[in-house]
């Protein structure tokens, strides 16, 4: 397999699913559609005909108290485990820990996962979401930047509506990685009566200036592309160059040099094309950008901008201070930062855990070790299977 | 002082100079001009009427064997120490360690520094450089992308021509930070008879795939700006949006969260403008991008592309393998990585030191500790004053 194809496959893995290649009888799952006639955002704006996709693994018990909610990362969707068809090459991204007899045991728990609002990949066939690329019922045209700015609290509120439609009023646990960790702690801070256990994987309790400024580059890449056109491109060519760069920044930031240098083409001699012109790319850059280009048509540029903003605005509980938000948490909490994470560095989860400890909350923190960096929260999660199993008991 | 103004000042510091605010009698220095009628690049292309600026501190002795060459970083220039006028607000960037009685003692050594080819800031009045923005004598117009791709070896070769014009044939030491460290080790690997001592600060012996792909973003930001126009913008508006983003990426990458979060506006509450639209920036991002915007007109977009390429192509000695290049080194070497460096992480200097050790070369490595990250190589260099002093004796 060519290197670029390999990276493309790894990254597709993050979109579609993960691991479980050798699983003999895959857990078969089905994407379902949830609709709200009207939804009022945390910022007070109304969205008509909101739709999101969701899926579930395991059985809801009679008391409806065996529910675990899985909240997904920036580039992900609700396909956390299982396969849509036994022919699928890959299973959901956390299939290593979700399934019958696994750490998140679907023989015991009813595991629910919901596609986020303004999902980054609305053009993936398996994703159902509402965002700037959706048709505004009031105009019959895509919203573009008329779509209201949404926050992590809105993601949580939509998930709550999905759960309530199933008669659920309590979560045995909420568990999420990266942007999913923001949703998990937001759940615990905003709806403490619902949440008994909270697991933050490669996460943070709030955004600091360094991370806000780093995320800004993902947006700037898109805004620099002339095809972005102030967000109005649905009748024209999409800003795929900008999206390609945004995705390349995300992938690069989510990987530690250890794994990147193992996977990308190495360079010891002067590459031929290097001296011809500066208007080309060296192999290592090509490797990253070409695989990103392949995925770009599945994304929506405006959706990425909205996701970036939701992340940038994050402070657990969305109160005046982080302290106020954390004070509300009654859940038992577990933080699993990745030691080599360069995107949401371990100091963030450590700070959250310390602050909760100082508020006399129930906190455990353990580090995931691995070569992937941020992506160890996905690819090395199996390392914490026992910790998770015990925490959930 | 407003926060943005503060950051702008800090960053201007990196362009113009550093420290020595309280110095009573500044060392006065003068930028000089060096011209070569014809220069043949490492890639075999000819540049006519090449010019670079240079400056020197201290006195050249009779034997011309007391010379220390200082090679500068990506966003820097030859102003390493002293002031051009006693009115200057700031002194050269390493004024803390270069001067009479300092670690690099100008009472003993003749310290020379040269503006790089394709310097990032050709529009800074104090910079003299040749690059894509220079007039091509053959056409009477700026080169644009017709300027030949240059390498770190070319920077070294031009410095060598400057030194030879002064009758110098030997370097007591060559010392550089970041991109300057590439030049320092390139000197030691390419001209071992010249170099007695080599100091690599926040450096590496070669570029790995992760760093090549990371640097690519600095170029992509510029190429996405429609004003870049394939490098042909000298009769039109310059691609300042692209340059602004490139510089923001550089600054962000060169700073560790520890210092960034101390300097940038913190965010605990939902900022007012956050929910209005995604077509604006939150305070922390604004702080970074506005100061970058202020400096953008001093830079040239194509020059940044050429600098990125020179860095991406780097392997010490420019031989077939890094091993071959390092094998040639006879200098005593000192590596000073910064523990919190996120741009050229300490593993790079550590790997270089290990490889030299395994080749039985004379190697010392010490880490700089500080909150700045990569920029500790500039702002915290005083920490290693004694190490440097001893190393130079």
PDB file of N, CA, C and O in Angstrom, chain A residues 271-323:
ATOM      1  N   UNK A 271      15.682  15.897  -1.788  1.00  0.00           N
ATOM      2  CA  UNK A 271      14.703  15.368  -2.733  1.00  0.00           C
ATOM      3  C   UNK A 271      14.780  16.130  -4.058  1.00  0.00           C
ATOM      4  O   UNK A 271      14.954  17.340  -4.064  1.00  0.00           O
ATOM      5  N   UNK A 272      14.654  15.400  -5.130  1.00  0.00           N
ATOM      6  CA  UNK A 272      14.771  15.949  -6.491  1.00  0.00           C
ATOM      7  C   UNK A 272      14.012  17.259  -6.673  1.00  0.00           C
ATOM      8  O   UNK A 272      14.554  18.263  -7.113  1.00  0.00           O
ATOM      9  N   UNK A 273      12.722  17.207  -6.320  1.00  0.00           N
ATOM     10  CA  UNK A 273      11.878  18.371  -6.608  1.00  0.00           C
ATOM     11  C   UNK A 273      12.187  19.563  -5.712  1.00  0.00           C
ATOM     12  O   UNK A 273      11.722  20.664  -5.961  1.00  0.00           O
ATOM     13  N   UNK A 274      12.996  19.335  -4.679  1.00  0.00           N
ATOM     14  CA  UNK A 274      13.221  20.357  -3.666  1.00  0.00           C
ATOM     15  C   UNK A 274      13.836  21.628  -4.213  1.00  0.00           C
ATOM     16  O   UNK A 274      13.514  22.725  -3.752  1.00  0.00           O
ATOM     17  N   UNK A 275      14.745  21.506  -5.196  1.00  0.00           N
ATOM     18  CA  UNK A 275      15.470  22.674  -5.690  1.00  0.00           C
ATOM     19  C   UNK A 275      14.841  23.277  -6.940  1.00  0.00           C
ATOM     20  O   UNK A 275      15.294  24.325  -7.417  1.00  0.00           O
ATOM     21  N   UNK A 276      13.815  22.622  -7.481  1.00  0.00           N
ATOM     22  CA  UNK A 276      13.212  23.118  -8.724  1.00  0.00           C
ATOM     23  C   UNK A 276      12.447  24.410  -8.516  1.00  0.00           C
ATOM     24  O   UNK A 276      12.582  25.355  -9.280  1.00  0.00           O
ATOM     25  N   UNK A 277      11.625  24.427  -7.500  1.00  0.00           N
ATOM     26  CA  UNK A 277      10.723  25.552  -7.268  1.00  0.00           C
ATOM     27  C   UNK A 277      10.184  25.457  -5.851  1.00  0.00           C
ATOM     28  O   UNK A 277      10.174  24.368  -5.264  1.00  0.00           O
ATOM     29  N   UNK A 278       9.743  26.577  -5.295  1.00  0.00           N
ATOM     30  CA  UNK A 278       9.077  26.502  -3.993  1.00  0.00           C
ATOM     31  C   UNK A 278       7.585  26.237  -4.157  1.00  0.00           C
ATOM     32  O   UNK A 278       6.860  26.118  -3.168  1.00  0.00           O
ATOM     33  N   UNK A 279       7.145  26.164  -5.421  1.00  0.00           N
ATOM     34  CA  UNK A 279       5.718  25.976  -5.672  1.00  0.00           C
ATOM     35  C   UNK A 279       5.360  24.496  -5.802  1.00  0.00           C
ATOM     36  O   UNK A 279       4.589  24.100  -6.685  1.00  0.00           O
ATOM     37  N   UNK A 280       5.947  23.673  -4.953  1.00  0.00           N
ATOM     38  CA  UNK A 280       5.567  22.260  -4.866  1.00  0.00           C
ATOM     39  C   UNK A 280       5.771  21.828  -3.414  1.00  0.00           C
ATOM     40  O   UNK A 280       6.111  22.648  -2.568  1.00  0.00           O
ATOM     41  N   UNK A 281       5.544  20.555  -3.160  1.00  0.00           N
ATOM     42  CA  UNK A 281       5.680  20.077  -1.775  1.00  0.00           C
ATOM     43  C   UNK A 281       6.692  18.939  -1.693  1.00  0.00           C
ATOM     44  O   UNK A 281       6.764  18.109  -2.602  1.00  0.00           O
ATOM     45  N   UNK A 282       7.428  18.895  -0.615  1.00  0.00           N
ATOM     46  CA  UNK A 282       8.338  17.776  -0.372  1.00  0.00           C
ATOM     47  C   UNK A 282       7.521  16.563   0.075  1.00  0.00           C
ATOM     48  O   UNK A 282       6.394  16.707   0.562  1.00  0.00           O
ATOM     49  N   UNK A 283       8.090  15.360  -0.088  1.00  0.00           N
ATOM     50  CA  UNK A 283       7.312  14.135   0.173  1.00  0.00           C
ATOM     51  C   UNK A 283       6.563  14.095   1.516  1.00  0.00           C
ATOM     52  O   UNK A 283       5.397  13.706   1.556  1.00  0.00           O
ATOM     53  N   UNK A 284       7.211  14.530   2.602  1.00  0.00           N
ATOM     54  CA  UNK A 284       6.540  14.427   3.907  1.00  0.00           C
ATOM     55  C   UNK A 284       5.303  15.326   3.962  1.00  0.00           C
ATOM     56  O   UNK A 284       4.281  14.958   4.544  1.00  0.00           O
ATOM     57  N   UNK A 285       5.404  16.500   3.341  1.00  0.00           N
ATOM     58  CA  UNK A 285       4.265  17.417   3.318  1.00  0.00           C
ATOM     59  C   UNK A 285       3.181  16.903   2.374  1.00  0.00           C
ATOM     60  O   UNK A 285       1.985  16.936   2.690  1.00  0.00           O
ATOM     61  N   UNK A 286       3.632  16.397   1.234  1.00  0.00           N
ATOM     62  CA  UNK A 286       2.713  15.828   0.253  1.00  0.00           C
ATOM     63  C   UNK A 286       1.870  14.717   0.871  1.00  0.00           C
ATOM     64  O   UNK A 286       0.668  14.622   0.644  1.00  0.00           O
ATOM     65  N   UNK A 287       2.537  13.883   1.621  1.00  0.00           N
ATOM     66  CA  UNK A 287       1.900  12.746   2.277  1.00  0.00           C
ATOM     67  C   UNK A 287       0.731  13.223   3.135  1.00  0.00           C
ATOM     68  O   UNK A 287      -0.363  12.664   3.114  1.00  0.00           O
ATOM     69  N   UNK A 288       0.976  14.293   3.892  1.00  0.00           N
ATOM     70  CA  UNK A 288      -0.061  14.832   4.777  1.00  0.00           C
ATOM     71  C   UNK A 288      -1.168  15.536   3.983  1.00  0.00           C
ATOM     72  O   UNK A 288      -2.353  15.309   4.222  1.00  0.00           O
ATOM     73  N   UNK A 289      -0.759  16.392   3.048  1.00  0.00           N
ATOM     74  CA  UNK A 289      -1.744  17.229   2.357  1.00  0.00           C
ATOM     75  C   UNK A 289      -2.570  16.450   1.334  1.00  0.00           C
ATOM     76  O   UNK A 289      -3.744  16.745   1.139  1.00  0.00           O
ATOM     77  N   UNK A 290      -1.959  15.443   0.690  1.00  0.00           N
ATOM     78  CA  UNK A 290      -2.741  14.691  -0.303  1.00  0.00           C
ATOM     79  C   UNK A 290      -3.817  13.840   0.348  1.00  0.00           C
ATOM     80  O   UNK A 290      -4.926  13.725  -0.167  1.00  0.00           O
ATOM     81  N   UNK A 291      -3.505  13.261   1.489  1.00  0.00           N
ATOM     82  CA  UNK A 291      -4.541  12.457   2.148  1.00  0.00           C
ATOM     83  C   UNK A 291      -5.645  13.374   2.672  1.00  0.00           C
ATOM     84  O   UNK A 291      -6.813  13.001   2.688  1.00  0.00           O
ATOM     85  N   UNK A 292      -5.237  14.577   3.061  1.00  0.00           N
ATOM     86  CA  UNK A 292      -6.231  15.543   3.521  1.00  0.00           C
ATOM     87  C   UNK A 292      -7.132  15.974   2.358  1.00  0.00           C
ATOM     88  O   UNK A 292      -8.354  16.082   2.509  1.00  0.00           O
ATOM     89  N   UNK A 293      -6.516  16.185   1.209  1.00  0.00           N
ATOM     90  CA  UNK A 293      -7.273  16.583   0.012  1.00  0.00           C
ATOM     91  C   UNK A 293      -8.328  15.534  -0.355  1.00  0.00           C
ATOM     92  O   UNK A 293      -9.445  15.858  -0.743  1.00  0.00           O
ATOM     93  N   UNK A 294      -7.956  14.261  -0.176  1.00  0.00           N
ATOM     94  CA  UNK A 294      -8.903  13.192  -0.517  1.00  0.00           C
ATOM     95  C   UNK A 294     -10.168  13.247   0.346  1.00  0.00           C
ATOM     96  O   UNK A 294     -11.261  12.917  -0.120  1.00  0.00           O
ATOM     97  N   UNK A 295      -9.997  13.652   1.601  1.00  0.00           N
ATOM     98  CA  UNK A 295     -11.157  13.683   2.515  1.00  0.00           C
ATOM     99  C   UNK A 295     -11.953  14.986   2.438  1.00  0.00           C
ATOM    100  O   UNK A 295     -13.077  15.059   2.931  1.00  0.00           O
ATOM    101  N   UNK A 296     -11.333  16.022   1.857  1.00  0.00           N
ATOM    102  CA  UNK A 296     -11.935  17.362   1.920  1.00  0.00           C
ATOM    103  C   UNK A 296     -13.378  17.438   1.394  1.00  0.00           C
ATOM    104  O   UNK A 296     -14.206  18.125   1.998  1.00  0.00           O
ATOM    105  N   UNK A 297     -13.711  16.753   0.300  1.00  0.00           N
ATOM    106  CA  UNK A 297     -15.086  16.888  -0.208  1.00  0.00           C
ATOM    107  C   UNK A 297     -16.154  16.360   0.753  1.00  0.00           C
ATOM    108  O   UNK A 297     -17.331  16.686   0.611  1.00  0.00           O
ATOM    109  N   UNK A 298     -15.756  15.557   1.725  1.00  0.00           N
ATOM    110  CA  UNK A 298     -16.728  15.029   2.689  1.00  0.00           C
ATOM    111  C   UNK A 298     -17.045  16.042   3.785  1.00  0.00           C
ATOM    112  O   UNK A 298     -18.038  15.921   4.490  1.00  0.00           O
ATOM    113  N   UNK A 299     -16.170  17.037   3.921  1.00  0.00           N
ATOM    114  CA  UNK A 299     -16.341  18.039   4.977  1.00  0.00           C
ATOM    115  C   UNK A 299     -17.108  19.240   4.443  1.00  0.00           C
ATOM    116  O   UNK A 299     -17.280  19.408   3.245  1.00  0.00           O
ATOM    117  N   UNK A 300     -17.570  20.089   5.356  1.00  0.00           N
ATOM    118  CA  UNK A 300     -18.101  21.394   4.966  1.00  0.00           C
ATOM    119  C   UNK A 300     -17.296  22.462   5.691  1.00  0.00           C
ATOM    120  O   UNK A 300     -17.123  22.407   6.922  1.00  0.00           O
ATOM    121  N   UNK A 301     -16.816  23.426   4.913  1.00  0.00           N
ATOM    122  CA  UNK A 301     -15.932  24.461   5.455  1.00  0.00           C
ATOM    123  C   UNK A 301     -16.599  25.239   6.583  1.00  0.00           C
ATOM    124  O   UNK A 301     -16.013  25.439   7.656  1.00  0.00           O
ATOM    125  N   UNK A 302     -17.843  25.685   6.363  1.00  0.00           N
ATOM    126  CA  UNK A 302     -18.531  26.455   7.410  1.00  0.00           C
ATOM    127  C   UNK A 302     -18.744  25.613   8.673  1.00  0.00           C
ATOM    128  O   UNK A 302     -18.646  26.133   9.787  1.00  0.00           O
ATOM    129  N   UNK A 303     -19.048  24.345   8.485  1.00  0.00           N
ATOM    130  CA  UNK A 303     -19.230  23.482   9.654  1.00  0.00           C
ATOM    131  C   UNK A 303     -17.956  23.458  10.500  1.00  0.00           C
ATOM    132  O   UNK A 303     -18.016  23.499  11.726  1.00  0.00           O
ATOM    133  N   UNK A 304     -16.797  23.401   9.828  1.00  0.00           N
ATOM    134  CA  UNK A 304     -15.534  23.414  10.576  1.00  0.00           C
ATOM    135  C   UNK A 304     -15.401  24.720  11.361  1.00  0.00           C
ATOM    136  O   UNK A 304     -15.015  24.725  12.526  1.00  0.00           O
ATOM    137  N   UNK A 305     -15.756  25.856  10.728  1.00  0.00           N
ATOM    138  CA  UNK A 305     -15.691  27.142  11.436  1.00  0.00           C
ATOM    139  C   UNK A 305     -16.577  27.142  12.677  1.00  0.00           C
ATOM    140  O   UNK A 305     -16.198  27.643  13.740  1.00  0.00           O
ATOM    141  N   UNK A 306     -17.779  26.574  12.550  1.00  0.00           N
ATOM    142  CA  UNK A 306     -18.701  26.542  13.691  1.00  0.00           C
ATOM    143  C   UNK A 306     -18.200  25.609  14.799  1.00  0.00           C
ATOM    144  O   UNK A 306     -18.363  25.889  15.983  1.00  0.00           O
ATOM    145  N   UNK A 307     -17.605  24.504  14.370  1.00  0.00           N
ATOM    146  CA  UNK A 307     -17.048  23.580  15.371  1.00  0.00           C
ATOM    147  C   UNK A 307     -15.884  24.232  16.108  1.00  0.00           C
ATOM    148  O   UNK A 307     -15.759  24.106  17.331  1.00  0.00           O
ATOM    149  N   UNK A 308     -15.019  24.914  15.357  1.00  0.00           N
ATOM    150  CA  UNK A 308     -13.894  25.600  15.986  1.00  0.00           C
ATOM    151  C   UNK A 308     -14.412  26.586  17.021  1.00  0.00           C
ATOM    152  O   UNK A 308     -13.932  26.630  18.157  1.00  0.00           O
ATOM    153  N   UNK A 309     -15.416  27.367  16.648  1.00  0.00           N
ATOM    154  CA  UNK A 309     -15.937  28.369  17.573  1.00  0.00           C
ATOM    155  C   UNK A 309     -16.530  27.720  18.824  1.00  0.00           C
ATOM    156  O   UNK A 309     -16.302  28.185  19.948  1.00  0.00           O
ATOM    157  N   UNK A 310     -17.288  26.638  18.640  1.00  0.00           N
ATOM    158  CA  UNK A 310     -17.869  25.953  19.811  1.00  0.00           C
ATOM    159  C   UNK A 310     -16.753  25.504  20.762  1.00  0.00           C
ATOM    160  O   UNK A 310     -16.876  25.624  21.981  1.00  0.00           O
ATOM    161  N   UNK A 311     -15.673  25.005  20.194  1.00  0.00           N
ATOM    162  CA  UNK A 311     -14.536  24.576  21.022  1.00  0.00           C
ATOM    163  C   UNK A 311     -13.837  25.756  21.680  1.00  0.00           C
ATOM    164  O   UNK A 311     -13.471  25.709  22.848  1.00  0.00           O
ATOM    165  N   UNK A 312     -13.644  26.827  20.896  1.00  0.00           N
ATOM    166  CA  UNK A 312     -12.948  28.000  21.440  1.00  0.00           C
ATOM    167  C   UNK A 312     -13.708  28.633  22.605  1.00  0.00           C
ATOM    168  O   UNK A 312     -13.113  29.200  23.509  1.00  0.00           O
ATOM    169  N   UNK A 313     -15.038  28.551  22.546  1.00  0.00           N
ATOM    170  CA  UNK A 313     -15.863  29.202  23.574  1.00  0.00           C
ATOM    171  C   UNK A 313     -15.999  28.360  24.832  1.00  0.00           C
ATOM    172  O   UNK A 313     -16.639  28.775  25.800  1.00  0.00           O
ATOM    173  N   UNK A 314     -15.383  27.176  24.834  1.00  0.00           N
ATOM    174  CA  UNK A 314     -15.729  26.240  25.891  1.00  0.00           C
ATOM    175  C   UNK A 314     -15.174  26.572  27.265  1.00  0.00           C
ATOM    176  O   UNK A 314     -13.980  26.806  27.453  1.00  0.00           O
ATOM    177  N   UNK A 315     -16.079  26.559  28.233  1.00  0.00           N
ATOM    178  CA  UNK A 315     -15.721  26.553  29.647  1.00  0.00           C
ATOM    179  C   UNK A 315     -16.807  25.705  30.338  1.00  0.00           C
ATOM    180  O   UNK A 315     -18.005  25.959  30.162  1.00  0.00           O
ATOM    181  N   UNK A 316     -16.387  24.671  31.051  1.00  0.00           N
ATOM    182  CA  UNK A 316     -17.345  23.694  31.579  1.00  0.00           C
ATOM    183  C   UNK A 316     -18.441  24.376  32.391  1.00  0.00           C
ATOM    184  O   UNK A 316     -18.158  25.134  33.314  1.00  0.00           O
ATOM    185  N   UNK A 317     -19.665  24.116  32.031  1.00  0.00           N
ATOM    186  CA  UNK A 317     -20.813  24.675  32.722  1.00  0.00           C
ATOM    187  C   UNK A 317     -21.291  25.984  32.110  1.00  0.00           C
ATOM    188  O   UNK A 317     -22.395  26.432  32.367  1.00  0.00           O
ATOM    189  N   UNK A 318     -20.415  26.607  31.308  1.00  0.00           N
ATOM    190  CA  UNK A 318     -20.754  27.894  30.691  1.00  0.00           C
ATOM    191  C   UNK A 318     -21.296  28.898  31.710  1.00  0.00           C
ATOM    192  O   UNK A 318     -22.256  29.628  31.452  1.00  0.00           O
ATOM    193  N   UNK A 319     -20.645  28.914  32.877  1.00  0.00           N
ATOM    194  CA  UNK A 319     -20.964  29.925  33.892  1.00  0.00           C
ATOM    195  C   UNK A 319     -20.000  31.094  33.740  1.00  0.00           C
ATOM    196  O   UNK A 319     -19.171  31.109  32.831  1.00  0.00           O
ATOM    197  N   UNK A 320     -20.057  32.030  34.678  1.00  0.00           N
ATOM    198  CA  UNK A 320     -19.153  33.177  34.602  1.00  0.00           C
ATOM    199  C   UNK A 320     -17.700  32.775  34.781  1.00  0.00           C
ATOM    200  O   UNK A 320     -16.806  33.363  34.190  1.00  0.00           O
ATOM    201  N   UNK A 321     -17.480  31.795  35.638  1.00  0.00           N
ATOM    202  CA  UNK A 321     -16.118  31.285  35.815  1.00  0.00           C
ATOM    203  C   UNK A 321     -16.135  29.764  35.720  1.00  0.00           C
ATOM    204  O   UNK A 321     -17.177  29.121  35.926  1.00  0.00           O
ATOM    205  N   UNK A 322     -14.973  29.221  35.439  1.00  0.00           N
ATOM    206  CA  UNK A 322     -14.830  27.766  35.402  1.00  0.00           C
ATOM    207  C   UNK A 322     -15.163  27.180  36.771  1.00  0.00           C
ATOM    208  O   UNK A 322     -15.841  26.153  36.877  1.00  0.00           O
ATOM    209  N   UNK A 323     -14.685  27.844  37.810  1.00  0.00           N
ATOM    210  CA  UNK A 323     -14.912  27.400  39.189  1.00  0.00           C
ATOM    211  C   UNK A 323     -16.401  27.149  39.453  1.00  0.00           C
ATOM    212  O   UNK A 323     -16.772  26.119  40.022  1.00  0.00           O
TER     213      UNK A 323
END
